[in-house]
Short mmCIF file of C-alpha atoms in Angstrom, two decimals:
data_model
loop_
_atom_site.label_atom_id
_atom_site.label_comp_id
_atom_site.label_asym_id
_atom_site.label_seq_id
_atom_site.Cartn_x
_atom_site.Cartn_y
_atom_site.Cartn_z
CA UNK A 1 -6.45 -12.26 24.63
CA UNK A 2 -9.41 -12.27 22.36
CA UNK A 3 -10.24 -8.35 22.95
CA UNK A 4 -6.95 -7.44 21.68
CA UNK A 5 -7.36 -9.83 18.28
CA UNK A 6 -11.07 -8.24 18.20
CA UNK A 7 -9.44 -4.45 18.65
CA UNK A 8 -7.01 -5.12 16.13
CA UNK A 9 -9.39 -6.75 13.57
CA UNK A 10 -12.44 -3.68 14.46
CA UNK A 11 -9.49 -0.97 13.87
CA UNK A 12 -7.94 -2.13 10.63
CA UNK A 13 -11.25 -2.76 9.25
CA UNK A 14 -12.63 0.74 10.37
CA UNK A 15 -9.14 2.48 8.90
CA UNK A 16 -9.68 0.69 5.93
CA UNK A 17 -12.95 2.01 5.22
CA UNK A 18 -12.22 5.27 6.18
CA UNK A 19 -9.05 5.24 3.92
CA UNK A 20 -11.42 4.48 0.94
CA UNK A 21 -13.96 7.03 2.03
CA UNK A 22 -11.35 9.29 2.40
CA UNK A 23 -9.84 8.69 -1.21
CA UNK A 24 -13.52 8.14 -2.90
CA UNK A 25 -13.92 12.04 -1.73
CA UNK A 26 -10.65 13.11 -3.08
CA UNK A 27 -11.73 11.90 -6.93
CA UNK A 28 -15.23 12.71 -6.64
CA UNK A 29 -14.58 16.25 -8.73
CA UNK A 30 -13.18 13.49 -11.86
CA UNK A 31 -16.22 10.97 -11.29
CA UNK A 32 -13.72 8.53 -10.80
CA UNK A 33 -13.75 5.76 -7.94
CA UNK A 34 -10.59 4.09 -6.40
CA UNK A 35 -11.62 0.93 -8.12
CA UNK A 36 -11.32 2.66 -11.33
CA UNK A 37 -8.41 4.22 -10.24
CA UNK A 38 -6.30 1.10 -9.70
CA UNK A 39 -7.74 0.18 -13.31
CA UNK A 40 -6.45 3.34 -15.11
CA UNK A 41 -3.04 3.36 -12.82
CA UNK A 42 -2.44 -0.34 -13.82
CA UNK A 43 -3.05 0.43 -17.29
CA UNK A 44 -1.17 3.44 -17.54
CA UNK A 45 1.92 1.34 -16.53
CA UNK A 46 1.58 -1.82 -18.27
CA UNK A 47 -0.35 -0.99 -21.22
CA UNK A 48 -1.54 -2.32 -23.66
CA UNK A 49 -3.02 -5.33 -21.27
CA UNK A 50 -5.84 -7.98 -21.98
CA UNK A 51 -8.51 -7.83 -19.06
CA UNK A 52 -7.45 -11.07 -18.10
CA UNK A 53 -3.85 -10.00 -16.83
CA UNK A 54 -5.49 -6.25 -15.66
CA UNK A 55 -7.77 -8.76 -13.60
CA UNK A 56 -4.91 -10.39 -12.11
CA UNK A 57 -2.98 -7.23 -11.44
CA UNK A 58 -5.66 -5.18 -9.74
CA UNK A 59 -6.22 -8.35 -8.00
CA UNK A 60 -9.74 -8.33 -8.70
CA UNK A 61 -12.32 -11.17 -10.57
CA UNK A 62 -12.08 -10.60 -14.33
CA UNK A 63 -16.24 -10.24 -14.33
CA UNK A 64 -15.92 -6.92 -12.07
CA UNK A 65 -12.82 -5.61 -13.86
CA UNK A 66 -15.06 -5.98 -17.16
CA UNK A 67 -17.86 -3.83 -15.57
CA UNK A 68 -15.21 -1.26 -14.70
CA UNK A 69 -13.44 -1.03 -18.66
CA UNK A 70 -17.59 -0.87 -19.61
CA UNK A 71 -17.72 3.02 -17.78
CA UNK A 72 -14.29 3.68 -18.18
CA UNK A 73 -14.82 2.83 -22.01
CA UNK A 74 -17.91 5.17 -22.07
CA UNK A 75 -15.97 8.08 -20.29
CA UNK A 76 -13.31 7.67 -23.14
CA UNK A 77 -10.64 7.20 -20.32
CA UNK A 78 -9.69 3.73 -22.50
CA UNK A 79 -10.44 1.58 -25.64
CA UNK A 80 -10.91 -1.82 -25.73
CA UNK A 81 -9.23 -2.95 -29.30
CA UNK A 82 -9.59 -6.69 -30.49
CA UNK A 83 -6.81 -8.60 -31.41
CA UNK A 84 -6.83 -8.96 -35.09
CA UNK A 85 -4.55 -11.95 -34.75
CA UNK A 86 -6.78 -13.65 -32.15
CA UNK A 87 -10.83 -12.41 -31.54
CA UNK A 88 -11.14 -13.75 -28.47
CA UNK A 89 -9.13 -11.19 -26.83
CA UNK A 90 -8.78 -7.33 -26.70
CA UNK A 91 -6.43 -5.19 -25.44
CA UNK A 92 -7.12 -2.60 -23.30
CA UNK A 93 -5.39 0.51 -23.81
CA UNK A 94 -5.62 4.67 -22.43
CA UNK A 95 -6.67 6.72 -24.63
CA UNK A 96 -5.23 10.62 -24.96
CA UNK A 97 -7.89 11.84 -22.68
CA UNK A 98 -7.41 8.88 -20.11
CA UNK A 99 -3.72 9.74 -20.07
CA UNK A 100 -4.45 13.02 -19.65
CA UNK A 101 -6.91 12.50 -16.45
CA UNK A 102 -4.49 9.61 -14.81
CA UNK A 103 -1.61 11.64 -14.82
CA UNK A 104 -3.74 14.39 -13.03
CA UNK A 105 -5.07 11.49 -10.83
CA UNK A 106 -1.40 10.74 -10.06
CA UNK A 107 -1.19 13.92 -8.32
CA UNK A 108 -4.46 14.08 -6.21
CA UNK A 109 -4.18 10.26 -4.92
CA UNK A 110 -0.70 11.34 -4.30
CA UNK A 111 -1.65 14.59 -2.00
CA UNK A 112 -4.06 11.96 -0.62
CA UNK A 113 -1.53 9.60 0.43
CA UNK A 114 0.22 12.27 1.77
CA UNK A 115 -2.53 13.01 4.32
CA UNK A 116 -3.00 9.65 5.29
CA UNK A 117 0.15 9.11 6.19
CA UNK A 118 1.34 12.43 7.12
CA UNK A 119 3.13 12.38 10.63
CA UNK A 120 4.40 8.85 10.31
CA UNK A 121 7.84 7.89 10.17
CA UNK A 122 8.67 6.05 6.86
CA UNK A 123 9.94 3.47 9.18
CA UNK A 124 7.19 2.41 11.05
CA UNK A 125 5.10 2.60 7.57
CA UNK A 126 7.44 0.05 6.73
CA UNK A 127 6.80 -1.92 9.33
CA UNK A 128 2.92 -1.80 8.48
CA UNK A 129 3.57 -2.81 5.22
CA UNK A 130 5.74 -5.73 6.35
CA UNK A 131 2.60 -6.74 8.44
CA UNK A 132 -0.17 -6.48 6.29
CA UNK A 133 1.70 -8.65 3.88
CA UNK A 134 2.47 -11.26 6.53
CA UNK A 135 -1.43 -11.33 7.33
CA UNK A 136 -1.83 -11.64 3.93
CA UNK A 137 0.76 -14.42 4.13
CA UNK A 138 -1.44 -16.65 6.49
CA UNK A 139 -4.48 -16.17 4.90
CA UNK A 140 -4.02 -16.51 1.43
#
């Protein structure tokens, strides 16, 4: 019984990192990572945000999401505007040229996803889906 947990656990994990490898090479040409990614795809939606709820929506600790508005702030991709009403928070916002590069993003992690999953029935990606978030279920 335990080979098949340790199979299961060695596969995803391997997949996973493959997945990112695979997806780190597909932005390379925009020096962009996928952690940035999720930043600029969050923003783009829900703009403007305050790194606090961007932290809880890329589901990642609010120090590392600050170190990833830092670059994306020096590659112009967004601006980080305090509120005049309260300066203990800014809002994070994309700026023309970060709109610009995330929509083209769109595209490429789109053709990416596309090869990743390409020769899989929607169904049974569904059914991966529905597992990963019961795994999350139990552990979180």
């Amino acid at each position: 019984m335990r080979q098949k947990y340790d199979d299961l656990t060695f596969t995803t994990t391997v997949t996973a990192k493959n997945m990112h490898l695979y997806l780190t090479r597909q932005l390379s040409d925009f020096n962009i990572t996928p952690e940035q990614w999720s930043v600029l795809n969050v923003i783009q939606q829900k703009q403007p945000l305050t790194q606090k709820e961007l932290a809880q929506l890329v589901l990642k600790d609010t120090p590392t999401v600050n170190r990833i508005i830092d670059v994306l702030v020096r590659k112009e991709l967004v601006s980080n505007e305090t509120d005049p009403l309260d300066r203990r928070k800014a809002f994070i916002n994309l700026t023309s040229k970060g709109e610009e590069e995330t929509t083209q993003l769109r595209t490429v992690v789109e053709e990416t996803c596309s090869t990743l999953f390409s020769h899989i029935q929607a169904s049974d990606l569904q059914i991966w889906q529905q597992i990963m978030k019961q795994i999350n279920k139990n552990i979180l």
